[in-house]
Coordinates of C-alpha atoms in Angstrom, one line a residue:
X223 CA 6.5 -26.7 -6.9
X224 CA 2.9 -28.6 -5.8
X225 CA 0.2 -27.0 -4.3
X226 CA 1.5 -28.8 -0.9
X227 CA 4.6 -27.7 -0.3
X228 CA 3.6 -24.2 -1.8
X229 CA 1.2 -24.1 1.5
X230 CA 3.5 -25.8 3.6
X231 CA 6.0 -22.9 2.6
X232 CA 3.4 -20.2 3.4
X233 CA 0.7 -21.0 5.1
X234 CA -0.8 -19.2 8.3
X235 CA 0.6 -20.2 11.6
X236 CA -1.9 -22.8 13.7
X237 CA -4.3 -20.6 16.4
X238 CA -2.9 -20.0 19.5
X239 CA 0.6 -21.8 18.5
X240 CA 2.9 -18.7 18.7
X241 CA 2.7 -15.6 20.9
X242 CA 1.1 -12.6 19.5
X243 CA 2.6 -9.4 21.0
X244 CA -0.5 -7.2 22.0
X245 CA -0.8 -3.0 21.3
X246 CA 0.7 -0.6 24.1
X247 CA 0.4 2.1 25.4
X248 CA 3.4 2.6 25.6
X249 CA 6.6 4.6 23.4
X250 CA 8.1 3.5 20.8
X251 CA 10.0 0.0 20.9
X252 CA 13.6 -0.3 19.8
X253 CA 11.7 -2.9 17.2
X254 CA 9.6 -0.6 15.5
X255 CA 12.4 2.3 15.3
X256 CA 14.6 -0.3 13.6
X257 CA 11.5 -0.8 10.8
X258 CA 10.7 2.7 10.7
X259 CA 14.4 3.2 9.8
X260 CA 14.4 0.4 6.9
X261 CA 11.2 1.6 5.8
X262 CA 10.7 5.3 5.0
X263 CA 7.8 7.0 4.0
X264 CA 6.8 9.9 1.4
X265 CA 7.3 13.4 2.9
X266 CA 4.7 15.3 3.1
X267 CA 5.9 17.9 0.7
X268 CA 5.8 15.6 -2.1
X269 CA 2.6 15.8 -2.3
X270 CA 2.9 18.2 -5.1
X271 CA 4.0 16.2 -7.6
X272 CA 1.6 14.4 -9.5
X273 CA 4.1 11.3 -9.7
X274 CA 6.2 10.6 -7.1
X275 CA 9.8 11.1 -7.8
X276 CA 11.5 8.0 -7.0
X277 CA 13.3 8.2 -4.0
X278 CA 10.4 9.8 -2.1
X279 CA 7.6 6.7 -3.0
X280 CA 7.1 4.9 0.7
X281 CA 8.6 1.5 1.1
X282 CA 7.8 -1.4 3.1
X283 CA 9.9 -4.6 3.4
X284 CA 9.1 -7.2 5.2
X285 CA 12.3 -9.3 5.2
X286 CA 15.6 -8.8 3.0
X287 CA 15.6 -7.0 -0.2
X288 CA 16.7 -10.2 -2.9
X289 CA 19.7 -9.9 -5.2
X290 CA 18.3 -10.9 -8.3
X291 CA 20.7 -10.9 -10.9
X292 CA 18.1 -10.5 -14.1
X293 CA 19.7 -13.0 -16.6
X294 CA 19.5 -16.0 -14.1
X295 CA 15.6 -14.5 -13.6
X296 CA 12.8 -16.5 -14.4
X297 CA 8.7 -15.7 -13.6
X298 CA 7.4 -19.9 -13.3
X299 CA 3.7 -19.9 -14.0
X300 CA 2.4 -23.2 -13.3
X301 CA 0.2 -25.1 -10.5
X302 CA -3.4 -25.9 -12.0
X303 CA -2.7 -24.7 -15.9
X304 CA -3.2 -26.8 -18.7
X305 CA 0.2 -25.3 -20.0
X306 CA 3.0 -24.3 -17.7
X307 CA 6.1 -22.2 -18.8
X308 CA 9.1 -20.4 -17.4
X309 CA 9.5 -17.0 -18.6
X310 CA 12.2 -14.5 -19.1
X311 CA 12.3 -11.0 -18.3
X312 CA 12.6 -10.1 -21.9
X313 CA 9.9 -12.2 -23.3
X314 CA 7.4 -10.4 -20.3
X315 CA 8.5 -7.4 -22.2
X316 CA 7.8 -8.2 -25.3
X317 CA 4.3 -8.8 -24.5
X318 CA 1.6 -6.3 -24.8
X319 CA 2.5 -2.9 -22.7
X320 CA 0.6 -0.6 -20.4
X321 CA 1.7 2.2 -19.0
X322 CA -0.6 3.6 -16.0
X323 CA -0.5 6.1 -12.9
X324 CA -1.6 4.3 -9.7
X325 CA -1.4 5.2 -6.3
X326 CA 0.3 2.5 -3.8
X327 CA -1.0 3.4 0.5
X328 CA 0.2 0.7 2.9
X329 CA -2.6 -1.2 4.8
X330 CA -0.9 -0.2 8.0
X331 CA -0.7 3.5 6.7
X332 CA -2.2 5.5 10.4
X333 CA -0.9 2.7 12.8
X334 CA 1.3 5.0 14.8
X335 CA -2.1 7.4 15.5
X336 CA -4.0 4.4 16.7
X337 CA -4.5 3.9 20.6
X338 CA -3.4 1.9 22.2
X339 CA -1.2 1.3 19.3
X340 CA -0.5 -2.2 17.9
X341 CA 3.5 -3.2 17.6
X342 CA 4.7 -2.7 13.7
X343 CA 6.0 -0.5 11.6
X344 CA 4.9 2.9 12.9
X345 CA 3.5 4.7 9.9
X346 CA 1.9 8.1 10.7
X347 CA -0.5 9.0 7.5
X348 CA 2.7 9.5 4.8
X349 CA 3.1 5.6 3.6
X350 CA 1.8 6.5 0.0
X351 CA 3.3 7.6 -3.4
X352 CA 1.9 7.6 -6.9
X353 CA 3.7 6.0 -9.7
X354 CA 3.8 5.8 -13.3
X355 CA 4.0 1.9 -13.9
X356 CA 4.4 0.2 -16.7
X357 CA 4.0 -3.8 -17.3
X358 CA 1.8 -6.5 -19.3
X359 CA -1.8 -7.5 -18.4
X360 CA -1.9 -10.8 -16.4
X361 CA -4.9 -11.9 -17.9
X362 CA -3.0 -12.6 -20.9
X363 CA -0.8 -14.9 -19.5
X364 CA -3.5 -17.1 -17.4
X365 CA -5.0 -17.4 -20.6
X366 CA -2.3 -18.5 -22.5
X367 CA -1.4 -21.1 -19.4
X368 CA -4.9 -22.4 -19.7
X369 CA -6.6 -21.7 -15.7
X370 CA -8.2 -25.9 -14.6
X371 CA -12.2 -25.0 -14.2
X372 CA -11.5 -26.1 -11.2
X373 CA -9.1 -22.9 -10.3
X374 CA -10.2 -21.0 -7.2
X375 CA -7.3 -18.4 -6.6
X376 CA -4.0 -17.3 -8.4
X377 CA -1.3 -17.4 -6.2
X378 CA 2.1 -15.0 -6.5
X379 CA 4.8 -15.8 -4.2
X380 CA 7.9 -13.2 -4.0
X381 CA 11.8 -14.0 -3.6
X382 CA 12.2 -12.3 0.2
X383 CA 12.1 -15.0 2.8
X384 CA 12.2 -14.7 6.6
X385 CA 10.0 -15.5 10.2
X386 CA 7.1 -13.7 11.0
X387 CA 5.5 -15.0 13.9
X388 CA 8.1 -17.7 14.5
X389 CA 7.1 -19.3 11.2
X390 CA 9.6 -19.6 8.2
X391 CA 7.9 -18.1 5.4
X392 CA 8.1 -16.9 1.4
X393 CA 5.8 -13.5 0.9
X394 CA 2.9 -14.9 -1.1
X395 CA -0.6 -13.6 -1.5
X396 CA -3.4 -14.6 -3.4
X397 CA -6.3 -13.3 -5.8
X398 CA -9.5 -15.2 -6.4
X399 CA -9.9 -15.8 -10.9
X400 CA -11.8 -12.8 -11.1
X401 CA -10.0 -10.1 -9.2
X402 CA -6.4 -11.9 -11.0
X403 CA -8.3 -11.5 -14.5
X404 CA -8.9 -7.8 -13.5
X405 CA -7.5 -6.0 -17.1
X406 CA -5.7 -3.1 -14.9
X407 CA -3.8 -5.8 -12.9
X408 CA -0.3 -5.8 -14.2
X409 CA 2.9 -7.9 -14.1
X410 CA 4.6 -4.6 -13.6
X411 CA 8.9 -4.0 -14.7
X412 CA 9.5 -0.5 -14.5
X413 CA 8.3 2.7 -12.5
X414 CA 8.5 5.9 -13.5
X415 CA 9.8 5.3 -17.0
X416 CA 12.6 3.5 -15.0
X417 CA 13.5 -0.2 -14.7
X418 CA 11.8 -1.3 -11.0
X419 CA 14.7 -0.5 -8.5
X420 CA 15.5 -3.1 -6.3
X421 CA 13.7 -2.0 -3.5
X422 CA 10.8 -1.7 -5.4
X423 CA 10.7 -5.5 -7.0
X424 CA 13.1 -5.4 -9.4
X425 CA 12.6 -7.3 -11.9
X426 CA 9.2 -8.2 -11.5
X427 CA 6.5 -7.2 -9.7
X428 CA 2.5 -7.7 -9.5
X429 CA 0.7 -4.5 -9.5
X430 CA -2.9 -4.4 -8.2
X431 CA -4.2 -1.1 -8.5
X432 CA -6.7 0.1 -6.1
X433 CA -5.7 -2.4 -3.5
X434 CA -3.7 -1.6 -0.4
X435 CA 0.2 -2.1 -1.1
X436 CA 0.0 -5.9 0.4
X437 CA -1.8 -7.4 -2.6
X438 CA 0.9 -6.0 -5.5
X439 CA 3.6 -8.9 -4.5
X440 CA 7.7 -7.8 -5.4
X441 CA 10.2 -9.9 -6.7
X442 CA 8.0 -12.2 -8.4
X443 CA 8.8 -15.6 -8.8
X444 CA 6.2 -17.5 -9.0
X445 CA 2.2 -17.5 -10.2
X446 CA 0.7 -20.7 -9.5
X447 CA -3.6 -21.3 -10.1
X448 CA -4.9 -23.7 -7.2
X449 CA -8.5 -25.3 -6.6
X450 CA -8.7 -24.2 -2.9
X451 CA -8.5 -21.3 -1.0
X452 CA -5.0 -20.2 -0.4
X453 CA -4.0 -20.5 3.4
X454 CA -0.9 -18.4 3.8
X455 CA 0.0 -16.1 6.4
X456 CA -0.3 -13.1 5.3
X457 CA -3.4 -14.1 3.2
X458 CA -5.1 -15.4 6.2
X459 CA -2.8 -15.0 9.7
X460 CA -2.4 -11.2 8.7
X461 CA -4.1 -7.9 6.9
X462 CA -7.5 -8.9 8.4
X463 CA -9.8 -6.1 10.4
X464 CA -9.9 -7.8 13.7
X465 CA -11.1 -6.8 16.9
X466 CA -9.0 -8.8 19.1
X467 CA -6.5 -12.2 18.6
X468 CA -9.6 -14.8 18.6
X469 CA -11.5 -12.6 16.1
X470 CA -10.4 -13.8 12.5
X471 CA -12.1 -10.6 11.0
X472 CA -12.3 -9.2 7.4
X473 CA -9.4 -8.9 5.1
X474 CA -7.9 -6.1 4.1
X475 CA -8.7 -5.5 0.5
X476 CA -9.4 -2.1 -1.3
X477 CA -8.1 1.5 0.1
X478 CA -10.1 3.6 1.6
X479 CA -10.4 7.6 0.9
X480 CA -7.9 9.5 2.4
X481 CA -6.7 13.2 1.8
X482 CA -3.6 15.0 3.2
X483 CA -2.4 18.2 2.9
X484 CA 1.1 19.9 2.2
X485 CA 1.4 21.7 5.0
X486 CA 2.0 25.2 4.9
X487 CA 4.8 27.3 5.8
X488 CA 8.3 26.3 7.2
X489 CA 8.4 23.8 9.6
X490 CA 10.6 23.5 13.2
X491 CA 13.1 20.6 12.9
X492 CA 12.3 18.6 15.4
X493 CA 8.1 19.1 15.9
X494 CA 7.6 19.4 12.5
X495 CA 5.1 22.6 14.0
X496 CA 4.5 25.0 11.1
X497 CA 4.6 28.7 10.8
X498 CA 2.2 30.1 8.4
X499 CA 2.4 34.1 7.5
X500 CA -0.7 35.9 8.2
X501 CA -2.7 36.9 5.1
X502 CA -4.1 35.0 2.0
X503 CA -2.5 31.4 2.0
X504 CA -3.3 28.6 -0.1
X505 CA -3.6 25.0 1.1
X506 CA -3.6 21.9 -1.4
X507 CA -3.0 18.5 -1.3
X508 CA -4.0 15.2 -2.5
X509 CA -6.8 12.4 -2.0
X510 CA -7.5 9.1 -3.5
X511 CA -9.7 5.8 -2.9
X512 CA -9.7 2.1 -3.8
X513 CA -13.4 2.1 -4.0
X514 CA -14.5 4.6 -5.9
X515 CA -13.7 8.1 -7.9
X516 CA -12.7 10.7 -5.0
X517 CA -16.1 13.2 -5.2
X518 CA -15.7 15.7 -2.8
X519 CA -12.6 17.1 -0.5
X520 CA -13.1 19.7 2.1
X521 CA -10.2 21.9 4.8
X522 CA -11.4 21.9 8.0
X523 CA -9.8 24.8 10.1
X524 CA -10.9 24.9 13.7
X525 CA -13.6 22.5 12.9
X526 CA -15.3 24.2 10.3
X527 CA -15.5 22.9 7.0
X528 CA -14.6 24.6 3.7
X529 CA -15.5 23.2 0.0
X530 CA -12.1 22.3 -2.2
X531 CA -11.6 22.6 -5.6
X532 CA -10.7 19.2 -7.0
X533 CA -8.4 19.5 -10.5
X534 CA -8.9 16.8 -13.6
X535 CA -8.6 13.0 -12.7
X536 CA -5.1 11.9 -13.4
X537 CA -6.5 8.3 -14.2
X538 CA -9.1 6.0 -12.0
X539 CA -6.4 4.2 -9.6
X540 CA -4.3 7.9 -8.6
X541 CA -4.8 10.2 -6.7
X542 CA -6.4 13.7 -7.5
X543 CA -5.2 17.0 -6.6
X544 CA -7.8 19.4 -4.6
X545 CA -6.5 22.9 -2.8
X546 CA -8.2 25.5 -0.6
X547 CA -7.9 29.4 -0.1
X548 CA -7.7 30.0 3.5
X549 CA -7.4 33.8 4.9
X550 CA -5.1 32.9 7.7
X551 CA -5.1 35.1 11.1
X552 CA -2.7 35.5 13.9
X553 CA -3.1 33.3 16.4
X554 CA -2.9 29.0 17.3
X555 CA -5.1 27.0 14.6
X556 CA -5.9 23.0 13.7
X557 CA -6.2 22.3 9.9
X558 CA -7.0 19.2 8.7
X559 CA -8.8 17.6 5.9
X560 CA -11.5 15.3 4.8
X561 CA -12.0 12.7 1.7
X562 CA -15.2 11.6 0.0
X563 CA -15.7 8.9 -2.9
X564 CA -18.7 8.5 -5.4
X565 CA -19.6 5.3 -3.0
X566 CA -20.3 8.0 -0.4
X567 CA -17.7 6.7 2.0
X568 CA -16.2 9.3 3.9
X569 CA -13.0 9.3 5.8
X570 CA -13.3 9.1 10.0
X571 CA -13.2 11.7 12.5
X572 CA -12.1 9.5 15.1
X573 CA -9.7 6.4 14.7
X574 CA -10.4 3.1 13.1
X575 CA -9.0 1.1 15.7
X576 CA -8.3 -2.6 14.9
X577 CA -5.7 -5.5 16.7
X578 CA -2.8 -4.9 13.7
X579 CA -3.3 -1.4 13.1
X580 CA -4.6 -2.0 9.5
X581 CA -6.7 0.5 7.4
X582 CA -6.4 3.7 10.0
X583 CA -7.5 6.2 7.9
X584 CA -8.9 9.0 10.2
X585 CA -8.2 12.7 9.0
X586 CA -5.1 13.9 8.9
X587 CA -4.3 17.1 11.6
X588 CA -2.0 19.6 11.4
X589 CA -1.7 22.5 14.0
X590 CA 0.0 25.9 12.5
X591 CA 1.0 29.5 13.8
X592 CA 0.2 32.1 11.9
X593 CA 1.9 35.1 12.8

């Protein structure tokens, strides 16, 4: 496929074209509970394992999930290379094989806490998991296709297909040459020791760790090298820090520092409120960053701040464990908790509002009873 008809597939709908639905105020809209029950998030609880099981990683799908069957399969690398191929899922296996723990956050990850609150999937802070994920380097495979000087970008285009704005579209993003040539960035085929299950990109996916979850592209089909920016919606229409719908912002890129906690005690079924026994109680949880190594995690527990331990790095792209004693006495309290990286960001007291809701990553809060 040319470099035309790969934008003409893609690209970003013209400005002011198609109606953009605006944030609310307002509840929850039959819309966004239909997303929320397609795409589920990590429970909370799951925090305490230091690779996500499975079935408890978050999902997001934009569209349909593909039926690939794996033997018709076949990765196209082509566009501006001096040597294009077709391969096979078995000869991407063949080739050189990493195996790394990376933590995955969705851009929107917060959206639901912003206000007013933009219309899409209404993730509260749980849109996260950590997996073990094994693939081959992509930097091999540019090199062996031979990138034109001229190359600008690497663009990966997935199988799901749909409308998004009124605009029929492939999922596609794009990497300039030296993000793409990045040596962790992997053309990843199993999770967890497993084969990638369908809803995770089975066969194929690109992984781009420390990047929010929009850049590591499912259900790869194609990789194509082109000499201009790529224009596609969601490289340009969408994941952008904007203000308002005129401002075309910043784009969404690396993950910023977050903690959350497991929260303690039992919960009540339909609040989620916990009960926490008086006495001795110990709180832990996780935290991780795009940007840097996490540095420094503190509780907070009716505003006042208390140092974390933080246990061993699990690897530069996942998240690190950290936990708190806490001397818990009767009564109402707020906990919540608070992220800092070797960069010296610091994670937001109050919301970091924006028009799609991207990048919210204020601290988490969780009221308890202790009794």
């Amino acid at each position: 496929m040319s470099e035309i008809e790969v934008s003409r597939r893609t690209a970003a709908p013209p400005a002011g074209k198609l109606p953009l639905r605006g944030p609310t105020e307002g509840p929850l809209t039959p819309e966004e509970l239909q997303l929320s029950a397609r795409n589920h998030s990590m429970p909370l609880e799951a925090l305490r394992y230091d690779v996500t099981p499975l079935g408890l990683h978050y999902l997001l799908i934009h569209f349909d999930i593909p039926m690939i069957e794996t033997v018709d399969w076949r990765l196209a690398i082509g566009g501006d290379v001096a040597r294009p191929r077709e391969l096979t899922l078995e000869a991407i296996r063949a080739r050189p094989r990493v195996t790394m723990p990376v933590t995955l956050e969705c851009a929107g990850n917060g959206r639901s806490r912003l206000f007013p609150r933009p219309v899409s999937q209404p993730w509260v802070t749980e849109a996260v998991g950590t997996g073990l994920w094994t693939g081959t380097p992509l930097v091999g495979l540019l090199d062996e296709a031979g990138l034109d000087p001229d190359a600008v970008e690497i663009v990966f285009t997935g199988a799901d297909h749909g409308l998004e704005k009124g605009l029929e579209l492939d999922y596609a993003r794009s990497l300039s040459i030296a993000d793409a040539r990045r040596e962790e960035v992997l053309l990843a085929y199993e999770m967890n020791g497993q084969p990638l299950l369908p809803q995770h990109g089975h066969p194929l996916r690109l992984l781009v760790p420390g990047w929010y979850g929009m850049a590591s592209v499912k259900w790869l089909t194609r990789i194509e090298a082109v000499t201009k920016p790529f224009d596609g919606y969601y490289q340009l229409g969408n994941y952008h820090y904007r203000s308002g719908p005129d401002d075309p912002g910043q784009p969404v890129r690396r993950i910023r520092p977050r903690a959350l906690m497991v929260p303690p005690g039992f919960p009540d079924f339909l609040t989620r409120k916990r009960s926490v026994p008086a006495g001795p109680c110990r709180i832990e949880g996780r935290a991780w960053s795009g940007e840097a190594p996490i540095e420094r995690v503190v509780l907070g527990v009716d505003g006042d701040w208390i140092e974390a331990d933080l246990d061993s790095p699990q690897g530069p792209y996942a998240w690190r464990r950290w936990s708190c004693g806490w001397e818990a006495k009767p009564g109402e309290h707020i906990l919540s908790c608070r992220a800092t990286d070797a960069s010296g960001q610091a994670q937001p007291l109050e919301q970091n509002w924006n028009w799609i809701g991207v990048g919210n990553n204020m601290v988490q809060v969780v009221p308890v009873t202790v009794c």
